[in-house]
Amino acid sequence: MPDLVRLSVSIAKPLFDKLENLVADSQYTNRSEFIRDLVRERLAAEEWDSGAEGLGTITLIYDHHARGLNARLTDLQHDFRGHVLATTHVHLDHHRCAEMIMVLGRAEDIRGLTDAMHRLKGVLLAKLATGSTGKTLT
Ligand code: NI
């Protein structure tokens, strides 16, 4: 574990009060851990913006009765096979399916895959949630 460094920060009272409310609402047991996690969230976002390899999840909702859609979605995942780590499929009801696709790669490639899925007729939602490989977060 790396050495800990203590710092003091000047912050206006109204903003400090908001910080305290955020810490309390998030049920953190101390302010330091909350602030460490804020920094990690920023670093994770910068991973994606920097062009480094990022880990994320694409949530798809689609109508599986749309003609040829299942085959097109499968083709896209094969085209991006180096980036697709795992896929979970859930049948939501008679018409709609949900898929959670775990992806690893550069933001440009992953956004390209997400947008290509989104453009297909019958896809109701294709939403990328960016995560992190964790390499930059310690
Ligand atoms: Ni299904």
Short mmCIF file of N, CA, C and O and ligand atoms in Angstrom, two decimals:
data_model
loop_
_atom_site.label_atom_id
_atom_site.label_comp_id
_atom_site.label_asym_id
_atom_site.label_seq_id
_atom_site.Cartn_x
_atom_site.Cartn_y
_atom_site.Cartn_z
N MET A 1 0.85 -1.19 0.00
CA MET A 1 0.00 0.00 0.00
C MET A 1 0.89 1.24 0.00
O MET A 1 1.83 1.33 0.78
N PRO A 2 0.60 2.20 -0.89
CA PRO A 2 1.43 3.42 -0.95
C PRO A 2 1.27 4.26 0.32
O PRO A 2 0.30 4.12 1.06
N ASP A 3 2.28 5.12 0.56
CA ASP A 3 2.21 6.04 1.70
C ASP A 3 0.98 6.93 1.58
O ASP A 3 0.59 7.30 0.47
N LEU A 4 0.41 7.26 2.71
CA LEU A 4 -0.71 8.19 2.72
C LEU A 4 -0.19 9.62 2.85
O LEU A 4 0.78 9.86 3.57
N VAL A 5 -0.82 10.52 2.16
CA VAL A 5 -0.47 11.94 2.23
C VAL A 5 -1.68 12.68 2.77
O VAL A 5 -2.81 12.44 2.33
N ARG A 6 -1.47 13.54 3.73
CA ARG A 6 -2.59 14.35 4.25
C ARG A 6 -2.60 15.69 3.53
O ARG A 6 -1.55 16.25 3.25
N LEU A 7 -3.78 16.19 3.23
CA LEU A 7 -3.86 17.49 2.60
C LEU A 7 -4.97 18.30 3.25
O LEU A 7 -5.91 17.73 3.80
N SER A 8 -4.85 19.58 3.20
CA SER A 8 -5.95 20.44 3.65
C SER A 8 -6.45 21.19 2.43
O SER A 8 -5.69 21.52 1.52
N VAL A 9 -7.73 21.43 2.41
CA VAL A 9 -8.37 22.04 1.25
C VAL A 9 -9.22 23.22 1.74
O VAL A 9 -9.94 23.08 2.73
N SER A 10 -9.13 24.33 1.05
CA SER A 10 -10.01 25.46 1.34
C SER A 10 -11.24 25.37 0.45
O SER A 10 -11.11 25.17 -0.76
N ILE A 11 -12.39 25.49 1.06
CA ILE A 11 -13.63 25.34 0.30
C ILE A 11 -14.69 26.23 0.94
O ILE A 11 -14.76 26.34 2.17
N ALA A 12 -15.48 26.88 0.11
CA ALA A 12 -16.52 27.77 0.63
C ALA A 12 -17.53 26.96 1.44
O ALA A 12 -17.83 25.80 1.11
N LYS A 13 -18.05 27.57 2.51
CA LYS A 13 -18.95 26.86 3.43
C LYS A 13 -20.16 26.24 2.75
O LYS A 13 -20.48 25.07 3.02
N PRO A 14 -20.83 26.94 1.82
CA PRO A 14 -21.98 26.29 1.18
C PRO A 14 -21.59 25.03 0.40
O PRO A 14 -22.31 24.03 0.42
N LEU A 15 -20.43 25.09 -0.26
CA LEU A 15 -19.99 23.92 -1.01
C LEU A 15 -19.56 22.79 -0.06
O LEU A 15 -19.84 21.61 -0.31
N PHE A 16 -18.93 23.17 1.05
CA PHE A 16 -18.55 22.18 2.06
C PHE A 16 -19.80 21.47 2.60
O PHE A 16 -19.82 20.24 2.76
N ASP A 17 -20.85 22.27 2.87
CA ASP A 17 -22.09 21.66 3.38
C ASP A 17 -22.66 20.66 2.37
O ASP A 17 -23.17 19.60 2.74
N LYS A 18 -22.55 21.00 1.08
CA LYS A 18 -23.05 20.09 0.05
C LYS A 18 -22.20 18.81 0.01
O LYS A 18 -22.73 17.71 -0.17
N LEU A 19 -20.90 18.98 0.18
CA LEU A 19 -20.02 17.81 0.25
C LEU A 19 -20.42 16.90 1.40
O LEU A 19 -20.54 15.68 1.24
N GLU A 20 -20.65 17.50 2.56
CA GLU A 20 -21.03 16.71 3.74
C GLU A 20 -22.35 15.97 3.49
O GLU A 20 -22.50 14.81 3.90
N ASN A 21 -23.28 16.64 2.82
CA ASN A 21 -24.56 15.98 2.51
C ASN A 21 -24.36 14.82 1.53
O ASN A 21 -24.98 13.75 1.68
N LEU A 22 -23.48 15.02 0.55
CA LEU A 22 -23.21 13.94 -0.41
C LEU A 22 -22.59 12.74 0.29
O LEU A 22 -22.96 11.59 0.03
N VAL A 23 -21.64 13.00 1.19
CA VAL A 23 -20.99 11.92 1.94
C VAL A 23 -22.04 11.17 2.76
O VAL A 23 -22.09 9.93 2.76
N ALA A 24 -22.90 11.93 3.45
CA ALA A 24 -23.92 11.31 4.30
C ALA A 24 -24.93 10.53 3.45
O ALA A 24 -25.27 9.38 3.76
N ASP A 25 -25.39 11.15 2.35
CA ASP A 25 -26.39 10.49 1.50
C ASP A 25 -25.84 9.21 0.87
O ASP A 25 -26.58 8.26 0.61
N SER A 26 -24.54 9.21 0.59
CA SER A 26 -23.92 8.03 -0.03
C SER A 26 -23.52 6.99 1.00
O SER A 26 -23.00 5.93 0.65
N GLN A 27 -23.74 7.32 2.27
CA GLN A 27 -23.47 6.40 3.39
C GLN A 27 -22.00 5.99 3.47
O GLN A 27 -21.70 4.86 3.86
N TYR A 28 -21.12 6.93 3.09
CA TYR A 28 -19.69 6.69 3.32
C TYR A 28 -19.42 6.88 4.81
O TYR A 28 -20.05 7.72 5.46
N THR A 29 -18.51 6.09 5.36
CA THR A 29 -18.21 6.23 6.79
C THR A 29 -17.21 7.36 7.03
O THR A 29 -17.10 7.83 8.15
N ASN A 30 -16.47 7.78 5.99
CA ASN A 30 -15.61 8.95 6.17
C ASN A 30 -15.45 9.71 4.85
O ASN A 30 -15.60 9.18 3.77
N ARG A 31 -15.16 11.01 5.01
CA ARG A 31 -15.06 11.93 3.89
C ARG A 31 -13.90 11.56 2.97
O ARG A 31 -13.98 11.71 1.75
N SER A 32 -12.79 11.08 3.55
CA SER A 32 -11.60 10.77 2.75
C SER A 32 -11.91 9.72 1.68
O SER A 32 -11.50 9.85 0.53
N GLU A 33 -12.61 8.66 2.07
CA GLU A 33 -12.91 7.60 1.10
C GLU A 33 -13.81 8.13 0.00
O GLU A 33 -13.67 7.78 -1.18
N PHE A 34 -14.75 9.00 0.35
CA PHE A 34 -15.64 9.61 -0.65
C PHE A 34 -14.81 10.40 -1.67
O PHE A 34 -15.00 10.27 -2.88
N ILE A 35 -13.87 11.20 -1.17
CA ILE A 35 -13.05 12.04 -2.06
C ILE A 35 -12.12 11.17 -2.91
O ILE A 35 -11.94 11.42 -4.10
N ARG A 36 -11.56 10.11 -2.30
CA ARG A 36 -10.73 9.18 -3.09
C ARG A 36 -11.54 8.60 -4.26
O ARG A 36 -11.06 8.49 -5.38
N ASP A 37 -12.80 8.22 -3.99
CA ASP A 37 -13.63 7.64 -5.05
C ASP A 37 -14.00 8.67 -6.11
O ASP A 37 -14.12 8.33 -7.30
N LEU A 38 -14.17 9.94 -5.70
CA LEU A 38 -14.42 10.99 -6.70
C LEU A 38 -13.23 11.11 -7.65
O LEU A 38 -13.40 11.23 -8.87
N VAL A 39 -12.02 11.07 -7.09
CA VAL A 39 -10.81 11.16 -7.91
C VAL A 39 -10.74 9.96 -8.86
O VAL A 39 -10.43 10.09 -10.05
N ARG A 40 -11.07 8.76 -8.33
CA ARG A 40 -11.03 7.55 -9.18
C ARG A 40 -12.04 7.65 -10.32
O ARG A 40 -11.76 7.21 -11.45
N GLU A 41 -13.22 8.19 -10.03
CA GLU A 41 -14.23 8.34 -11.10
C GLU A 41 -13.70 9.26 -12.21
O GLU A 41 -13.89 8.99 -13.40
N ARG A 42 -13.03 10.32 -11.81
CA ARG A 42 -12.47 11.26 -12.79
C ARG A 42 -11.38 10.58 -13.61
O ARG A 42 -11.31 10.74 -14.83
N LEU A 43 -10.52 9.81 -12.92
CA LEU A 43 -9.45 9.10 -13.63
C LEU A 43 -10.02 8.07 -14.61
O LEU A 43 -9.51 7.92 -15.73
N ALA A 44 -11.08 7.39 -14.20
CA ALA A 44 -11.71 6.39 -15.08
C ALA A 44 -12.28 7.07 -16.32
O ALA A 44 -12.15 6.56 -17.43
N ALA A 45 -12.90 8.23 -16.13
CA ALA A 45 -13.45 8.97 -17.29
C ALA A 45 -12.31 9.41 -18.21
O ALA A 45 -12.45 9.34 -19.44
N GLU A 46 -11.19 9.82 -17.63
CA GLU A 46 -10.06 10.25 -18.46
C GLU A 46 -9.41 9.09 -19.21
O GLU A 46 -8.85 9.29 -20.28
N GLU A 47 -9.50 7.88 -18.63
CA GLU A 47 -9.00 6.70 -19.35
C GLU A 47 -9.65 6.62 -20.72
O GLU A 47 -9.00 6.38 -21.73
N TRP A 48 -10.99 6.80 -20.73
CA TRP A 48 -11.74 6.70 -21.99
C TRP A 48 -11.37 7.83 -22.93
O TRP A 48 -11.20 7.63 -24.12
N ASP A 49 -11.25 9.03 -22.36
CA ASP A 49 -10.96 10.20 -23.20
C ASP A 49 -9.53 10.17 -23.75
O ASP A 49 -9.25 10.77 -24.78
N SER A 50 -8.62 9.48 -23.07
CA SER A 50 -7.21 9.48 -23.47
C SER A 50 -6.91 8.51 -24.61
O SER A 50 -5.83 8.53 -25.18
N GLY A 51 -7.87 7.63 -24.91
CA GLY A 51 -7.63 6.64 -25.95
C GLY A 51 -7.01 5.37 -25.40
O GLY A 51 -6.70 4.44 -26.15
N ALA A 52 -6.83 5.30 -24.07
CA ALA A 52 -6.32 4.07 -23.45
C ALA A 52 -7.41 2.99 -23.50
O ALA A 52 -8.57 3.28 -23.79
N GLU A 53 -7.03 1.77 -23.20
CA GLU A 53 -7.99 0.67 -23.19
C GLU A 53 -8.93 0.83 -22.00
O GLU A 53 -8.49 1.04 -20.86
N GLY A 54 -10.23 0.77 -22.25
CA GLY A 54 -11.22 0.89 -21.18
C GLY A 54 -12.14 -0.31 -21.14
O GLY A 54 -12.30 -1.04 -22.13
N LEU A 55 -12.72 -0.53 -19.96
CA LEU A 55 -13.68 -1.62 -19.76
C LEU A 55 -15.06 -1.00 -19.62
O LEU A 55 -15.21 0.01 -18.91
N GLY A 56 -16.04 -1.56 -20.29
CA GLY A 56 -17.38 -0.99 -20.21
C GLY A 56 -18.45 -2.03 -20.45
O GLY A 56 -18.16 -3.21 -20.65
N THR A 57 -19.68 -1.56 -20.40
CA THR A 57 -20.83 -2.43 -20.63
C THR A 57 -21.80 -1.74 -21.57
O THR A 57 -22.11 -0.56 -21.37
N ILE A 58 -22.26 -2.45 -22.58
CA ILE A 58 -23.30 -1.94 -23.46
C ILE A 58 -24.61 -2.62 -23.07
O ILE A 58 -24.67 -3.85 -22.99
N THR A 59 -25.63 -1.81 -22.80
CA THR A 59 -26.96 -2.35 -22.53
C THR A 59 -27.78 -2.19 -23.80
O THR A 59 -27.90 -1.09 -24.33
N LEU A 60 -28.30 -3.31 -24.28
CA LEU A 60 -29.15 -3.31 -25.47
C LEU A 60 -30.56 -3.74 -25.10
O LEU A 60 -30.73 -4.70 -24.34
N ILE A 61 -31.53 -3.03 -25.62
CA ILE A 61 -32.93 -3.47 -25.55
C ILE A 61 -33.41 -3.52 -26.99
O ILE A 61 -33.24 -2.53 -27.73
N TYR A 62 -33.98 -4.64 -27.40
CA TYR A 62 -34.43 -4.72 -28.79
C TYR A 62 -35.60 -5.66 -28.96
O TYR A 62 -35.90 -6.49 -28.09
N ASP A 63 -36.26 -5.48 -30.10
CA ASP A 63 -37.41 -6.30 -30.47
C ASP A 63 -36.88 -7.49 -31.28
O ASP A 63 -36.42 -7.32 -32.41
N HIS A 64 -36.93 -8.66 -30.70
CA HIS A 64 -36.31 -9.81 -31.39
C HIS A 64 -37.14 -10.28 -32.59
O HIS A 64 -36.69 -11.13 -33.35
N HIS A 65 -38.35 -9.71 -32.78
CA HIS A 65 -39.13 -10.04 -33.97
C HIS A 65 -38.71 -9.20 -35.18
O HIS A 65 -39.14 -9.49 -36.30
N ALA A 66 -37.89 -8.16 -34.96
CA ALA A 66 -37.44 -7.33 -36.10
C ALA A 66 -36.66 -8.23 -37.06
O ALA A 66 -35.75 -8.96 -36.65
N ARG A 67 -37.00 -8.14 -38.33
CA ARG A 67 -36.46 -9.05 -39.33
C ARG A 67 -34.92 -8.98 -39.42
O ARG A 67 -34.36 -7.92 -39.65
N GLY A 68 -34.29 -10.11 -39.21
CA GLY A 68 -32.85 -10.21 -39.37
C GLY A 68 -32.01 -9.57 -38.27
O GLY A 68 -30.78 -9.58 -38.34
N LEU A 69 -32.69 -9.02 -37.26
CA LEU A 69 -31.95 -8.26 -36.25
C LEU A 69 -31.01 -9.14 -35.43
O LEU A 69 -29.85 -8.77 -35.21
N ASN A 70 -31.49 -10.29 -34.98
CA ASN A 70 -30.61 -11.16 -34.18
C ASN A 70 -29.32 -11.49 -34.93
O ASN A 70 -28.24 -11.45 -34.36
N ALA A 71 -29.45 -11.80 -36.21
CA ALA A 71 -28.27 -12.15 -37.02
C ALA A 71 -27.33 -10.96 -37.15
O ALA A 71 -26.10 -11.10 -37.07
N ARG A 72 -27.89 -9.75 -37.35
CA ARG A 72 -27.04 -8.56 -37.49
C ARG A 72 -26.30 -8.25 -36.19
O ARG A 72 -25.12 -7.89 -36.22
N LEU A 73 -27.00 -8.40 -35.07
CA LEU A 73 -26.35 -8.15 -33.78
C LEU A 73 -25.22 -9.15 -33.54
O LEU A 73 -24.15 -8.80 -33.05
N THR A 74 -25.46 -10.39 -33.91
CA THR A 74 -24.43 -11.42 -33.75
C THR A 74 -23.25 -11.14 -34.68
O THR A 74 -22.08 -11.24 -34.26
N ASP A 75 -23.54 -10.74 -35.93
CA ASP A 75 -22.46 -10.40 -36.87
C ASP A 75 -21.58 -9.28 -36.31
O ASP A 75 -20.34 -9.35 -36.39
N LEU A 76 -22.22 -8.24 -35.75
CA LEU A 76 -21.45 -7.12 -35.20
C LEU A 76 -20.54 -7.59 -34.07
O LEU A 76 -19.39 -7.18 -33.95
N GLN A 77 -21.08 -8.46 -33.21
CA GLN A 77 -20.26 -8.94 -32.09
C GLN A 77 -19.10 -9.79 -32.59
O GLN A 77 -18.02 -9.76 -32.01
N HIS A 78 -19.31 -10.51 -33.69
CA HIS A 78 -18.19 -11.26 -34.28
C HIS A 78 -17.18 -10.31 -34.90
O HIS A 78 -15.97 -10.51 -34.77
N ASP A 79 -17.68 -9.24 -35.56
CA ASP A 79 -16.77 -8.26 -36.16
C ASP A 79 -15.90 -7.59 -35.10
O ASP A 79 -14.75 -7.23 -35.37
N PHE A 80 -16.45 -7.41 -33.90
CA PHE A 80 -15.72 -6.75 -32.80
C PHE A 80 -15.28 -7.79 -31.76
O PHE A 80 -15.18 -7.48 -30.58
N ARG A 81 -15.00 -9.01 -32.21
CA ARG A 81 -14.76 -10.12 -31.28
C ARG A 81 -13.60 -9.85 -30.32
O ARG A 81 -13.59 -10.36 -29.22
N GLY A 82 -12.61 -9.07 -30.74
CA GLY A 82 -11.50 -8.76 -29.84
C GLY A 82 -11.91 -7.87 -28.69
O GLY A 82 -11.18 -7.74 -27.72
N HIS A 83 -13.07 -7.26 -28.82
CA HIS A 83 -13.54 -6.30 -27.81
C HIS A 83 -14.66 -6.85 -26.94
O HIS A 83 -14.91 -6.32 -25.87
N VAL A 84 -15.37 -7.87 -27.43
CA VAL A 84 -16.50 -8.40 -26.68
C VAL A 84 -16.01 -9.51 -25.76
O VAL A 84 -15.49 -10.54 -26.21
N LEU A 85 -16.15 -9.30 -24.44
CA LEU A 85 -15.66 -10.28 -23.46
C LEU A 85 -16.74 -11.29 -23.08
O LEU A 85 -16.45 -12.47 -22.88
N ALA A 86 -17.97 -10.80 -22.94
CA ALA A 86 -19.06 -11.67 -22.50
C ALA A 86 -20.39 -11.01 -22.82
O ALA A 86 -20.48 -9.78 -22.89
N THR A 87 -21.40 -11.81 -23.04
CA THR A 87 -22.74 -11.30 -23.31
C THR A 87 -23.76 -12.10 -22.50
O THR A 87 -23.68 -13.32 -22.44
N THR A 88 -24.67 -11.37 -21.88
CA THR A 88 -25.77 -12.02 -21.16
C THR A 88 -27.07 -11.57 -21.80
O THR A 88 -27.28 -10.38 -22.02
N HIS A 89 -27.93 -12.53 -22.11
CA HIS A 89 -29.19 -12.25 -22.79
C HIS A 89 -30.35 -12.61 -21.86
O HIS A 89 -30.33 -13.67 -21.23
N VAL A 90 -31.32 -11.71 -21.78
CA VAL A 90 -32.52 -11.96 -20.97
C VAL A 90 -33.74 -11.70 -21.84
O VAL A 90 -33.80 -10.68 -22.53
N HIS A 91 -34.72 -12.61 -21.84
CA HIS A 91 -35.97 -12.42 -22.58
C HIS A 91 -36.92 -11.64 -21.67
O HIS A 91 -37.44 -12.19 -20.70
N LEU A 92 -37.14 -10.35 -21.97
CA LEU A 92 -37.93 -9.50 -21.07
C LEU A 92 -39.41 -9.83 -21.14
O LEU A 92 -40.10 -9.88 -20.12
N ASP A 93 -39.91 -10.00 -22.36
CA ASP A 93 -41.31 -10.41 -22.55
C ASP A 93 -41.41 -11.05 -23.93
O ASP A 93 -40.40 -11.41 -24.52
N HIS A 94 -42.63 -11.16 -24.48
CA HIS A 94 -42.80 -11.87 -25.74
C HIS A 94 -42.01 -11.21 -26.88
O HIS A 94 -41.53 -11.89 -27.79
N HIS A 95 -41.88 -9.86 -26.85
CA HIS A 95 -41.24 -9.14 -27.95
C HIS A 95 -39.82 -8.68 -27.65
O HIS A 95 -38.97 -8.67 -28.53
N ARG A 96 -39.59 -8.26 -26.43
CA ARG A 96 -38.37 -7.53 -26.13
C ARG A 96 -37.31 -8.40 -25.45
O ARG A 96 -37.63 -9.21 -24.58
N CYS A 97 -36.04 -8.16 -25.88
CA CYS A 97 -34.89 -8.82 -25.28
C CYS A 97 -33.96 -7.76 -24.70
O CYS A 97 -33.90 -6.63 -25.20
N ALA A 98 -33.23 -8.14 -23.67
CA ALA A 98 -32.17 -7.29 -23.12
C ALA A 98 -30.86 -8.04 -23.21
O ALA A 98 -30.82 -9.26 -23.00
N GLU A 99 -29.81 -7.32 -23.60
CA GLU A 99 -28.47 -7.90 -23.58
C GLU A 99 -27.52 -6.97 -22.88
O GLU A 99 -27.58 -5.75 -23.09
N MET A 100 -26.68 -7.54 -22.04
CA MET A 100 -25.60 -6.79 -21.40
C MET A 100 -24.32 -7.33 -22.00
O MET A 100 -24.03 -8.53 -21.88
N ILE A 101 -23.58 -6.46 -22.69
CA ILE A 101 -22.37 -6.87 -23.39
C ILE A 101 -21.17 -6.23 -22.72
O ILE A 101 -21.07 -4.99 -22.68
N MET A 102 -20.29 -7.06 -22.17
CA MET A 102 -19.09 -6.54 -21.50
C MET A 102 -18.00 -6.36 -22.54
O MET A 102 -17.70 -7.30 -23.30
N VAL A 103 -17.46 -5.15 -22.63
CA VAL A 103 -16.52 -4.82 -23.70
C VAL A 103 -15.22 -4.25 -23.14
O VAL A 103 -15.19 -3.65 -22.07
N LEU A 104 -14.14 -4.49 -23.88
CA LEU A 104 -12.82 -3.97 -23.52
C LEU A 104 -12.17 -3.42 -24.78
O LEU A 104 -12.13 -4.10 -25.80
N GLY A 105 -11.69 -2.18 -24.71
CA GLY A 105 -11.04 -1.63 -25.89
C GLY A 105 -10.94 -0.11 -25.82
O GLY A 105 -11.32 0.50 -24.83
N ARG A 106 -10.43 0.48 -26.91
CA ARG A 106 -10.33 1.93 -26.96
C ARG A 106 -11.72 2.52 -27.14
O ARG A 106 -12.59 1.93 -27.79
N ALA A 107 -11.93 3.70 -26.55
CA ALA A 107 -13.24 4.34 -26.56
C ALA A 107 -13.80 4.45 -27.98
O ALA A 107 -14.98 4.18 -28.21
N GLU A 108 -12.94 4.84 -28.92
CA GLU A 108 -13.40 5.04 -30.29
C GLU A 108 -14.00 3.75 -30.86
O GLU A 108 -15.05 3.77 -31.52
N ASP A 109 -13.35 2.62 -30.60
CA ASP A 109 -13.84 1.34 -31.12
C ASP A 109 -15.14 0.93 -30.42
O ASP A 109 -16.08 0.45 -31.07
N ILE A 110 -15.17 1.09 -29.10
CA ILE A 110 -16.34 0.66 -28.34
C ILE A 110 -17.55 1.54 -28.67
O ILE A 110 -18.67 1.05 -28.81
N ARG A 111 -17.30 2.84 -28.81
CA ARG A 111 -18.41 3.72 -29.21
C ARG A 111 -18.88 3.38 -30.62
O ARG A 111 -20.08 3.45 -30.91
N GLY A 112 -17.96 2.98 -31.48
CA GLY A 112 -18.32 2.57 -32.83
C GLY A 112 -19.23 1.36 -32.82
O GLY A 112 -20.22 1.30 -33.56
N LEU A 113 -18.91 0.38 -31.97
CA LEU A 113 -19.74 -0.81 -31.85
C LEU A 113 -21.13 -0.44 -31.31
O LEU A 113 -22.15 -0.88 -31.84
N THR A 114 -21.14 0.41 -30.27
CA THR A 114 -22.42 0.81 -29.66
C THR A 114 -23.30 1.53 -30.70
O THR A 114 -24.49 1.23 -30.84
N ASP A 115 -22.69 2.46 -31.44
CA ASP A 115 -23.46 3.22 -32.44
C ASP A 115 -23.95 2.32 -33.57
O ASP A 115 -25.07 2.47 -34.06
N ALA A 116 -23.12 1.36 -33.98
CA ALA A 116 -23.52 0.43 -35.06
C ALA A 116 -24.72 -0.40 -34.61
O ALA A 116 -25.63 -0.66 -35.42
N MET A 117 -24.73 -0.81 -33.35
CA MET A 117 -25.89 -1.56 -32.84
C MET A 117 -27.12 -0.67 -32.79
O MET A 117 -28.23 -1.09 -33.13
N HIS A 118 -26.91 0.56 -32.32
CA HIS A 118 -28.03 1.48 -32.14
C HIS A 118 -28.73 1.79 -33.47
O HIS A 118 -29.95 1.97 -33.51
N ARG A 119 -27.97 1.82 -34.55
CA ARG A 119 -28.54 2.17 -35.86
C ARG A 119 -29.44 1.07 -36.43
O ARG A 119 -30.20 1.33 -37.36
N LEU A 120 -29.33 -0.13 -35.90
CA LEU A 120 -30.11 -1.23 -36.47
C LEU A 120 -31.59 -1.08 -36.14
O LEU A 120 -31.96 -0.75 -35.00
N LYS A 121 -32.43 -1.33 -37.13
CA LYS A 121 -33.87 -1.21 -36.94
C LYS A 121 -34.34 -2.29 -35.96
O LYS A 121 -34.01 -3.47 -36.13
N GLY A 122 -35.09 -1.86 -34.95
CA GLY A 122 -35.58 -2.79 -33.93
C GLY A 122 -34.82 -2.65 -32.62
O GLY A 122 -35.28 -3.14 -31.60
N VAL A 123 -33.66 -1.98 -32.66
CA VAL A 123 -32.93 -1.72 -31.41
C VAL A 123 -33.55 -0.49 -30.76
O VAL A 123 -33.57 0.59 -31.34
N LEU A 124 -34.06 -0.67 -29.54
CA LEU A 124 -34.75 0.41 -28.84
C LEU A 124 -33.79 1.22 -27.98
O LEU A 124 -34.02 2.40 -27.73
N LEU A 125 -32.73 0.56 -27.51
CA LEU A 125 -31.74 1.24 -26.67
C LEU A 125 -30.39 0.57 -26.86
O LEU A 125 -30.31 -0.66 -26.89
N ALA A 126 -29.35 1.37 -27.02
CA ALA A 126 -27.96 0.86 -27.00
C ALA A 126 -27.17 1.88 -26.22
O ALA A 126 -26.86 2.96 -26.72
N LYS A 127 -26.90 1.55 -24.98
CA LYS A 127 -26.29 2.54 -24.08
C LYS A 127 -25.00 2.00 -23.51
O LYS A 127 -24.96 0.91 -22.92
N LEU A 128 -23.94 2.78 -23.69
CA LEU A 128 -22.62 2.40 -23.18
C LEU A 128 -22.41 2.98 -21.79
O LEU A 128 -22.60 4.19 -21.59
N ALA A 129 -22.04 2.14 -20.84
CA ALA A 129 -21.60 2.60 -19.52
C ALA A 129 -20.10 2.37 -19.46
O ALA A 129 -19.64 1.23 -19.60
N THR A 130 -19.35 3.45 -19.29
CA THR A 130 -17.89 3.31 -19.27
C THR A 130 -17.43 2.98 -17.86
O THR A 130 -17.91 3.53 -16.89
N GLY A 131 -16.50 2.05 -17.79
CA GLY A 131 -15.91 1.65 -16.51
C GLY A 131 -14.42 1.90 -16.54
O GLY A 131 -13.98 2.94 -17.06
N SER A 132 -13.66 0.96 -16.04
CA SER A 132 -12.21 1.12 -16.00
C SER A 132 -11.57 -0.25 -15.90
O SER A 132 -12.12 -1.18 -15.33
N THR A 133 -10.36 -0.34 -16.43
CA THR A 133 -9.57 -1.55 -16.20
C THR A 133 -8.97 -1.54 -14.81
O THR A 133 -8.45 -2.55 -14.35
N GLY A 134 -9.00 -0.39 -14.15
CA GLY A 134 -8.47 -0.26 -12.78
C GLY A 134 -6.97 0.05 -12.72
O GLY A 134 -6.45 0.32 -11.66
N LYS A 135 -6.32 0.03 -13.88
CA LYS A 135 -4.85 0.21 -13.89
C LYS A 135 -4.43 1.60 -13.40
O LYS A 135 -3.34 1.75 -12.86
N THR A 136 -5.28 2.61 -13.61
CA THR A 136 -4.89 3.98 -13.25
C THR A 136 -5.51 4.45 -11.93
O THR A 136 -5.36 5.60 -11.57
N LEU A 137 -6.19 3.55 -11.22
CA LEU A 137 -7.00 4.00 -10.09
C LEU A 137 -6.34 3.88 -8.73
O LEU A 137 -6.98 4.14 -7.71
N THR A 138 -5.10 3.47 -8.67
CA THR A 138 -4.42 3.37 -7.37
C THR A 138 -3.32 4.39 -7.25
O THR A 138 -2.88 4.95 -8.25
NI NI B 1 -34.61 -12.88 -25.93
#
